[in-house]
mmCIF file of C-alpha atoms in Angstrom:
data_model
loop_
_atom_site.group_PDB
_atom_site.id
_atom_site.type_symbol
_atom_site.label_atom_id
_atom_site.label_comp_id
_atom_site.label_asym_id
_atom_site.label_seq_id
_atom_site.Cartn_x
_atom_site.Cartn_y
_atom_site.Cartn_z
ATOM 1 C CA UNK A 122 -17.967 5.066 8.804
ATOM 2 C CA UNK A 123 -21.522 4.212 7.208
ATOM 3 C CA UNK A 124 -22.165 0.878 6.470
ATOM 4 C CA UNK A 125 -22.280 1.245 2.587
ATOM 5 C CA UNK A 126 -19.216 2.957 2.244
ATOM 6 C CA UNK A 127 -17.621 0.210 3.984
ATOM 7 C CA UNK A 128 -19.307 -2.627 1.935
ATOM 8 C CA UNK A 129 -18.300 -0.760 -1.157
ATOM 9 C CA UNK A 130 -14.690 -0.446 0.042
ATOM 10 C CA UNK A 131 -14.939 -4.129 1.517
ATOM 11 C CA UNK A 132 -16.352 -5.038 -2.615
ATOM 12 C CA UNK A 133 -13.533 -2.578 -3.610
ATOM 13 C CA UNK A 134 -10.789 -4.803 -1.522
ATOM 14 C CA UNK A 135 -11.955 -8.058 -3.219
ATOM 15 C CA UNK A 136 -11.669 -7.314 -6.341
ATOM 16 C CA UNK A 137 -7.949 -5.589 -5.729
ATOM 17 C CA UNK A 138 -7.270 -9.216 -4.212
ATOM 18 C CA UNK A 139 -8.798 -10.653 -7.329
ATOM 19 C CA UNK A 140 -6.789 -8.718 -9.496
ATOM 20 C CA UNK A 141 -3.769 -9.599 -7.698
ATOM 21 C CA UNK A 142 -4.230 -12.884 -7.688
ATOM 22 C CA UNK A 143 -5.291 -12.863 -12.024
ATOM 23 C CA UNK A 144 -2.232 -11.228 -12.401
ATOM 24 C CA UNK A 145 0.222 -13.198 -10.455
ATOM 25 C CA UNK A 146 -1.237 -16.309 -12.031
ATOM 26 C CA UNK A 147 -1.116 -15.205 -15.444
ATOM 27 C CA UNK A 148 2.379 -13.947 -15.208
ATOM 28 C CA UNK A 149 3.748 -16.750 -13.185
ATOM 29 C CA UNK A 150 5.843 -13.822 -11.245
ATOM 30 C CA UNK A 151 5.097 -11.190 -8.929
ATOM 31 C CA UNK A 152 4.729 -11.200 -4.704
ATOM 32 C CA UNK A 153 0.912 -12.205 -3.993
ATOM 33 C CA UNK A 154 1.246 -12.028 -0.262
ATOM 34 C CA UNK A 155 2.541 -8.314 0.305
ATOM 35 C CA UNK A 156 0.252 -7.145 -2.185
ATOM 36 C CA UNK A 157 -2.929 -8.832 -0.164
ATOM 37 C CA UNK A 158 -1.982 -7.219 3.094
ATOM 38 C CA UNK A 159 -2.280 -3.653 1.459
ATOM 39 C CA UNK A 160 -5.653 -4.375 -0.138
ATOM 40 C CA UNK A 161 -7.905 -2.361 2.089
ATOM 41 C CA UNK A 162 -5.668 0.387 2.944
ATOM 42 C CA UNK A 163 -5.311 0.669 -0.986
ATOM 43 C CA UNK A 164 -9.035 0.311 -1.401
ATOM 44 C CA UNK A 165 -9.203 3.241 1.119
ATOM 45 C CA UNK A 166 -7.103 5.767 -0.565
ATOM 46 C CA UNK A 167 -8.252 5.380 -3.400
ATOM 47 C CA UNK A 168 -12.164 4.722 -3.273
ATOM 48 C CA UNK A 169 -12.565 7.541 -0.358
ATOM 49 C CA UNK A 170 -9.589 9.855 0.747
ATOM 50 C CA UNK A 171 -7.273 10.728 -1.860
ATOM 51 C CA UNK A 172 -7.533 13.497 -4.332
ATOM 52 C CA UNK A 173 -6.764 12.755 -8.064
ATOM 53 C CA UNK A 174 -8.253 12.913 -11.360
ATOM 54 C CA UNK A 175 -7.774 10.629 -13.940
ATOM 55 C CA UNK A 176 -8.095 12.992 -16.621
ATOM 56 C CA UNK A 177 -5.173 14.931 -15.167
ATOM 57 C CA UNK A 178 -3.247 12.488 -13.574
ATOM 58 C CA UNK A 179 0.056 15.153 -13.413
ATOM 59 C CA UNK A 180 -2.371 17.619 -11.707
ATOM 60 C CA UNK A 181 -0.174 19.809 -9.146
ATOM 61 C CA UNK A 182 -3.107 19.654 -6.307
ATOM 62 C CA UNK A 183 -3.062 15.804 -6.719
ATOM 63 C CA UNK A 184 -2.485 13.965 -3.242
ATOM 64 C CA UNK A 185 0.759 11.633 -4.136
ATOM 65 C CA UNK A 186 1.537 8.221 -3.111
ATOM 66 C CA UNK A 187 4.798 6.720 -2.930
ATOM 67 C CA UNK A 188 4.708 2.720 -2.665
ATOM 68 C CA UNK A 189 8.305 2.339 -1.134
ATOM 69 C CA UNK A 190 7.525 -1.441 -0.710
ATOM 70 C CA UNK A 191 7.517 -1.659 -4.511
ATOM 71 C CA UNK A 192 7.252 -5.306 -5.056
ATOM 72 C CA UNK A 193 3.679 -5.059 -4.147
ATOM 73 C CA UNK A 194 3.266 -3.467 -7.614
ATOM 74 C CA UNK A 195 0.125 -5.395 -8.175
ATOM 75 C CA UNK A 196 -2.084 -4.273 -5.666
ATOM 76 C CA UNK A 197 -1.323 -0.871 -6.903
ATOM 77 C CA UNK A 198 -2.015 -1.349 -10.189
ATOM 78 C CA UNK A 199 -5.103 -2.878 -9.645
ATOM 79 C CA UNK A 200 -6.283 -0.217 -7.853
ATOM 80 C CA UNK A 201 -5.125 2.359 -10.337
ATOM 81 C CA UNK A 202 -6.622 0.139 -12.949
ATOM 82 C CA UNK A 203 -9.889 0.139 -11.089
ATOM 83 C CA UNK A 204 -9.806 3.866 -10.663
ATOM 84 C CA UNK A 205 -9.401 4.192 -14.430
ATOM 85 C CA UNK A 206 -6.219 5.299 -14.854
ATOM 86 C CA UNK A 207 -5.357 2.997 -17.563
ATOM 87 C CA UNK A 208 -7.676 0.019 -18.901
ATOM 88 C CA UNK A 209 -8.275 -2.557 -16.815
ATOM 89 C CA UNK A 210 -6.858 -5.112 -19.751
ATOM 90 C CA UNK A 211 -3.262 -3.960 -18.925
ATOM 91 C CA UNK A 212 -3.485 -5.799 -15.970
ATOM 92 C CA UNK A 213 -2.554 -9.417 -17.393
ATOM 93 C CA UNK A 214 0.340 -7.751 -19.391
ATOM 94 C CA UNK A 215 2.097 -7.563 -15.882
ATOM 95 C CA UNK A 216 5.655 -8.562 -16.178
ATOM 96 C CA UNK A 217 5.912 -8.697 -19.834
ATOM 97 C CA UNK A 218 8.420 -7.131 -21.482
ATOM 98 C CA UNK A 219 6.954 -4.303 -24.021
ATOM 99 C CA UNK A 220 3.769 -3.816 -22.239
ATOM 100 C CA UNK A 221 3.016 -1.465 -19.488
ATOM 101 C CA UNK A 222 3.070 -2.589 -15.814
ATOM 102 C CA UNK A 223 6.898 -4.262 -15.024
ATOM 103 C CA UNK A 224 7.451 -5.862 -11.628
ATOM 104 C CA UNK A 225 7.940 -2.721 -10.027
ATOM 105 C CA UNK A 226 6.119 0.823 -9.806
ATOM 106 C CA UNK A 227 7.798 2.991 -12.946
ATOM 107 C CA UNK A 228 6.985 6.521 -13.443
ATOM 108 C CA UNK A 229 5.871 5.954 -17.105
ATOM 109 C CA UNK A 230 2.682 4.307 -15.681
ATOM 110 C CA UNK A 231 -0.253 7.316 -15.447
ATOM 111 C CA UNK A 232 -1.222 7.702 -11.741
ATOM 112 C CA UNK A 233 2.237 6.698 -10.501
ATOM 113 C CA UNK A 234 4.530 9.402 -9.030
ATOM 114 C CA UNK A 235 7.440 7.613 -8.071
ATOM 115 C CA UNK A 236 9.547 4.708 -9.441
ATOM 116 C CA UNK A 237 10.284 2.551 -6.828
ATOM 117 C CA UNK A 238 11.675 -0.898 -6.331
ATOM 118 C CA UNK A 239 15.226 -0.788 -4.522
ATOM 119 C CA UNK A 240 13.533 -0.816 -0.864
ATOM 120 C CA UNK A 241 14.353 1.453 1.502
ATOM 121 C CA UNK A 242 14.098 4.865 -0.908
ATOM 122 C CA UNK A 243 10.190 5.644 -0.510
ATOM 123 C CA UNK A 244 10.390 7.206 2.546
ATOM 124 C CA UNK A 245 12.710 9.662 1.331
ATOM 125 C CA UNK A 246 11.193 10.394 -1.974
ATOM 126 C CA UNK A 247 8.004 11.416 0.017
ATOM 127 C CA UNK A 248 9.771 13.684 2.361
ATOM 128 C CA UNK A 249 11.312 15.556 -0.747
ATOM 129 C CA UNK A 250 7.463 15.273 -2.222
ATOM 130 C CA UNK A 251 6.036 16.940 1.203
ATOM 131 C CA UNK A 252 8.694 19.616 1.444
ATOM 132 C CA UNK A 253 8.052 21.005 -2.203
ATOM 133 C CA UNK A 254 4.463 21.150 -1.374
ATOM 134 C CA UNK A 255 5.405 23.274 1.374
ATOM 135 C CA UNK A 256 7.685 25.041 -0.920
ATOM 136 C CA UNK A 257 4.965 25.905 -3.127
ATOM 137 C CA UNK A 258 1.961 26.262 -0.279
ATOM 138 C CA UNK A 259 0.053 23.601 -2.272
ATOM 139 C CA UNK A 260 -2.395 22.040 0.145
ATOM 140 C CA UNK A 261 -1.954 18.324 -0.600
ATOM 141 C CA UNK A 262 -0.971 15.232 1.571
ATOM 142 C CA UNK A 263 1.890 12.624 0.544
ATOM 143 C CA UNK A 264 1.014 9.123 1.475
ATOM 144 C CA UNK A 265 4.206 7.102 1.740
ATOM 145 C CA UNK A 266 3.132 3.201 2.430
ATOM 146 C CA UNK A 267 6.557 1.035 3.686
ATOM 147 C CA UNK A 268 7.114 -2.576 4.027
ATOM 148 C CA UNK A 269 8.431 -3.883 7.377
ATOM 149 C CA UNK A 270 11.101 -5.814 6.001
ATOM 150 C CA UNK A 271 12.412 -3.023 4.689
ATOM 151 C CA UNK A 272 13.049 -0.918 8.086
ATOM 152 C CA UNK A 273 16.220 -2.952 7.891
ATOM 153 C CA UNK A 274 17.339 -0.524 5.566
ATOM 154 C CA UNK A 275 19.325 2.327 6.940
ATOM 155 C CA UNK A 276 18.365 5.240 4.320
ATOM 156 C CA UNK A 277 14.272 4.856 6.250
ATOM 157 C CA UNK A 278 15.684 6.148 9.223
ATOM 158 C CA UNK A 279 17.726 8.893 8.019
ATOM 159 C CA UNK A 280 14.377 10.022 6.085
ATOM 160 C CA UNK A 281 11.918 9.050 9.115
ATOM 161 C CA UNK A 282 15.061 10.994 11.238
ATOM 162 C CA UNK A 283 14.337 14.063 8.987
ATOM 163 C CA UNK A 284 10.976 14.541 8.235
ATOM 164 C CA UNK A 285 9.642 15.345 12.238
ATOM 165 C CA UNK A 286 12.497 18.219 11.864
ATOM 166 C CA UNK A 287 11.085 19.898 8.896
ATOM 167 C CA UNK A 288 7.629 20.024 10.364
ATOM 168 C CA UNK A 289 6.019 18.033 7.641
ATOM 169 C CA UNK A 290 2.307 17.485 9.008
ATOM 170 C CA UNK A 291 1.294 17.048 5.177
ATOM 171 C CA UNK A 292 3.387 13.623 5.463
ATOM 172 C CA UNK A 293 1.499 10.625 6.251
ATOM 173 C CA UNK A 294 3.496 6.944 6.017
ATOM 174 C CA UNK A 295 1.729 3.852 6.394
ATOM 175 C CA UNK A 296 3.920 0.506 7.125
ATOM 176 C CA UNK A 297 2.470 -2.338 6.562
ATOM 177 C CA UNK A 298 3.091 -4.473 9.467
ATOM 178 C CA UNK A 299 2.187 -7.911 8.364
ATOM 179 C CA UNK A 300 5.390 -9.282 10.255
ATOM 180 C CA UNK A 301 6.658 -11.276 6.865
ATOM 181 C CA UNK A 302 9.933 -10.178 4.978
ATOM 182 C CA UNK A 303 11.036 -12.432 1.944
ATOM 183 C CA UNK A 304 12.568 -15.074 3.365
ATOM 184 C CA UNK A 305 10.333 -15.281 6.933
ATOM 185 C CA UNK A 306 9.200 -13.721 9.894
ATOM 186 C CA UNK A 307 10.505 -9.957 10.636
ATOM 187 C CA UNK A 308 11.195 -10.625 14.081
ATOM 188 C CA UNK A 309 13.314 -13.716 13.355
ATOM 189 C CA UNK A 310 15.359 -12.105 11.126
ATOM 190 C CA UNK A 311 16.073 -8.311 12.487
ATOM 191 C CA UNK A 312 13.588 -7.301 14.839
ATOM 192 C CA UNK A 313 11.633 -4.210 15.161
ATOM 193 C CA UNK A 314 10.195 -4.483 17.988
ATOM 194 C CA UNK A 315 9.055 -2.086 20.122
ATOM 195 C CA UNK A 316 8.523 -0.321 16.942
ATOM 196 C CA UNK A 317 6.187 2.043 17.665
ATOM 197 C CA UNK A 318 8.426 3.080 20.418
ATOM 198 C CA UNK A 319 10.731 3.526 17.935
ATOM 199 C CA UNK A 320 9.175 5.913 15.498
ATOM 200 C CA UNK A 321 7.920 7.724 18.812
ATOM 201 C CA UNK A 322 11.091 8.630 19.766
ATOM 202 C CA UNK A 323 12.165 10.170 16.286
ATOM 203 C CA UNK A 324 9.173 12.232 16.965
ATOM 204 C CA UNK A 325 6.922 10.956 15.026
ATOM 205 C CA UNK A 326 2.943 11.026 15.552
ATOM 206 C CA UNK A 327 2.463 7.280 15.703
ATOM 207 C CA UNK A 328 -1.026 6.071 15.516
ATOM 208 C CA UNK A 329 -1.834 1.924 15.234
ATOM 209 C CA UNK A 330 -4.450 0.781 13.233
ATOM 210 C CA UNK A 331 -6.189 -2.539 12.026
ATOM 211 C CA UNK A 332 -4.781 -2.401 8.500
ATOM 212 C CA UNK A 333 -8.215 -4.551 7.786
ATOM 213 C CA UNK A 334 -10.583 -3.089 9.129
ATOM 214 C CA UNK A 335 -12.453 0.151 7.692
ATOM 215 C CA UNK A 336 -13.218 1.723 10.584
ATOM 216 C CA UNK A 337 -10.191 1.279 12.083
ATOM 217 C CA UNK A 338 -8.328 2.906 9.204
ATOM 218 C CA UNK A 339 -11.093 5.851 9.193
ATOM 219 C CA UNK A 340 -9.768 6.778 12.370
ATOM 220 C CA UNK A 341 -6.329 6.695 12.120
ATOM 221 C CA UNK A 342 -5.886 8.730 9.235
ATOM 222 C CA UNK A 343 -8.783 11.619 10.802
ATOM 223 C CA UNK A 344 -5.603 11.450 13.437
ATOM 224 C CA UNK A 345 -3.394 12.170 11.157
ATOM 225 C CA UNK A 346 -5.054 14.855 9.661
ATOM 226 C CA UNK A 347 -5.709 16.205 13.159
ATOM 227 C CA UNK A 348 -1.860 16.123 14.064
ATOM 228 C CA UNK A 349 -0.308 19.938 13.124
ATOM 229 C CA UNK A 350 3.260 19.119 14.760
ATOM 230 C CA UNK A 351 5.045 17.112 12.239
ATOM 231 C CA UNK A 352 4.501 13.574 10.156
ATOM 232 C CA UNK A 353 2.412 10.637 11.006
ATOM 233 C CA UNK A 354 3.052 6.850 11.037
ATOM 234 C CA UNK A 355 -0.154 4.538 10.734
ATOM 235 C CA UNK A 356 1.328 1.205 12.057
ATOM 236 C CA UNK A 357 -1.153 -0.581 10.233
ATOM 237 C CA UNK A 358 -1.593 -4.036 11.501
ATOM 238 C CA UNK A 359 -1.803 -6.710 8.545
ATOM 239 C CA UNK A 360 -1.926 -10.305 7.860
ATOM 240 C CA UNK A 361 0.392 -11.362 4.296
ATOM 241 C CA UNK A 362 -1.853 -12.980 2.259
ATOM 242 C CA UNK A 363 -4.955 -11.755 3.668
ATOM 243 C CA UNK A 364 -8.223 -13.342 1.641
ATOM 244 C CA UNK A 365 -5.966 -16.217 0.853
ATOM 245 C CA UNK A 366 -5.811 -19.186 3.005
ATOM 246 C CA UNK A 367 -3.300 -21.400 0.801
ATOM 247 C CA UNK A 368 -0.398 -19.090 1.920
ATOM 248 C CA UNK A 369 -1.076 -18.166 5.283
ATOM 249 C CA UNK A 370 1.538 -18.296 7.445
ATOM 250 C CA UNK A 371 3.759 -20.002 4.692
ATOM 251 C CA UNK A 372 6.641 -17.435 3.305
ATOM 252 C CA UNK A 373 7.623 -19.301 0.446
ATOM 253 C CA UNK A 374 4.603 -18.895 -1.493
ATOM 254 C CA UNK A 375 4.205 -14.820 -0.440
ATOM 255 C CA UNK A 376 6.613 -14.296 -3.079
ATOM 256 C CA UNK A 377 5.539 -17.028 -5.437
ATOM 257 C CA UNK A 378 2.984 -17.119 -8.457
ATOM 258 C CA UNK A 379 -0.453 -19.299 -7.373
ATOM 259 C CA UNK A 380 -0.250 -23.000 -9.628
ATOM 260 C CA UNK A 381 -3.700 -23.335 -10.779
ATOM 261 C CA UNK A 382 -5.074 -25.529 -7.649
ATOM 262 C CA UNK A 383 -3.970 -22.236 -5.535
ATOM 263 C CA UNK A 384 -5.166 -19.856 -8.628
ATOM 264 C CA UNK A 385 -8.555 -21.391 -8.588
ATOM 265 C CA UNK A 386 -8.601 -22.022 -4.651
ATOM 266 C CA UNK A 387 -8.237 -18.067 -4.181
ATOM 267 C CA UNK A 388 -11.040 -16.912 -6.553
ATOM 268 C CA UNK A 389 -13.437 -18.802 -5.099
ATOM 269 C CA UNK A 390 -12.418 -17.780 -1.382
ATOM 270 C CA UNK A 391 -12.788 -14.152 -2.527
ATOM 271 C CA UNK A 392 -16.363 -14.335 -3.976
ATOM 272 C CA UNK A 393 -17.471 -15.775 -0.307
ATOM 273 C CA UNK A 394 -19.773 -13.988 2.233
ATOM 274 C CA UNK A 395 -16.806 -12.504 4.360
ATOM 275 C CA UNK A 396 -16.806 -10.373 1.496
ATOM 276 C CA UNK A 397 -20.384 -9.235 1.318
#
């Protein structure tokens, strides 16, 4: 990848993290950490692969994306705010009741394609999303992006079970492996692991990427687009609260509003030179 386009996705990621962290703040709600960790791959899709227009956001050619791990709301909406789907002012009405953007993705909101929320039903939603694009030979990938606390959830693997059997190579899931569910590490509370192995042996194309790093993510999803046989799985390798030291490594505040020490810690961490 050239080295502007990836310093104006890296400028692109900031200011998603920015606008997660404004919006969080000013609603005193919302999960800060699992929206982080999807920054870049967010910045990605939106700022360089997908297809969409604004001014039709119900086109039929439209790429879709289904964010099964739906409590990470904010990231999304930042990045559909700084795409222009709706004005960027909506974003600090997050979580109030009569305004626009609610704690969770809602199909009322232009760009989004899916209401989501209750984990575990993304997956699913996409493969019914891939197989009507089939249906009607419409040339379009489905981006699903799953959390990996919600693999717990037995509906994924019933969908990730079906999708390799109806041939969907327009498919493409990304989990975001950032090792954090809501109440601590994945691997202390059900693990995964060997999860690649896993989604190998459901027969899925598995590919593992830096969920970070541009080039990195580049390459994974060329593989993807490479792959004929069936679906895809970037295991995209995160870190929960990435651009944010204060929660690091500390659940409790993944799911928790910034106070205004953390608030103003954060926006000054962002505007530094790893972002530059």
């Amino acid at each position: 990848m050239q080295a502007e386009l990836k310093a104006r996705l890296k400028k692109k990621a900031m200011q998603l993290r920015r606008d997660i962290i404004e919006m969080t703040y000013h609603a005193q709600s919302g999960h800060p950490g699992g929206s982080c960790s999807l920054a870049d791959i967010l910045s990605y899709l939106y700022f360089y692969r997908m297809r969409y227009d604004v001014k039709q956001p119900k086109h039929l050619d439209r790429d879709r994306l289904v964010l099964s791990k739906g409590h990470a709301a904010p990231a999304w909406y930042a990045a559909l705010a700084e795409a222009g789907f709706f004005p960027r002012e909506e974003l600090l009405g997050l979580r109030q009741a009569g305004r626009l953007l609610q704690g969770h993705p809602c199909i009322n909101i232009p760009g989004v394609d899916a209401t989501t929320g209750s984990l575990g039903i993304g997956l699913s939603i996409a493969v019914g999303m891939a197989v009507a694009a089939k249906i009607d030979k419409r040339a379009l990938k489905v981006y699903a992006i799953l959390g990996d606390g919600e693999l717990g959830e037995g509906q994924i693997w019933e969908a990730a079970m079906s999708a390799p059997n109806l041939k969907l190579d327009n498919l493409c899931a990304i989990l975001d492996r950032n090792m954090y569910q809501n109440d601590g590490p994945t691997e202390d509370i059900m693990s995964l692991e060997p999860l690649a192995e896993k989604w190998r042996a459901f027969n899925w194309n598995v590919v593992e990427i830096d969920g970070h790093d541009f080039d990195s993510i580049d390459a994974g999803f060329a593989q993807a687009d490479a792959y004929h046989q069936g679906p895809t799985l970037l295991l995209a390798h995160t870190i929960k609260g990435k651009g944010c030291s204060y929660m690091l490594d500390k659940p409790s505040l993944h799911y928790s509003p910034p106070t205004r020490e953390q608030y103003e810690e954060a926006l000054l961490e962002l505007k530094g030179s790893e972002w530059l």
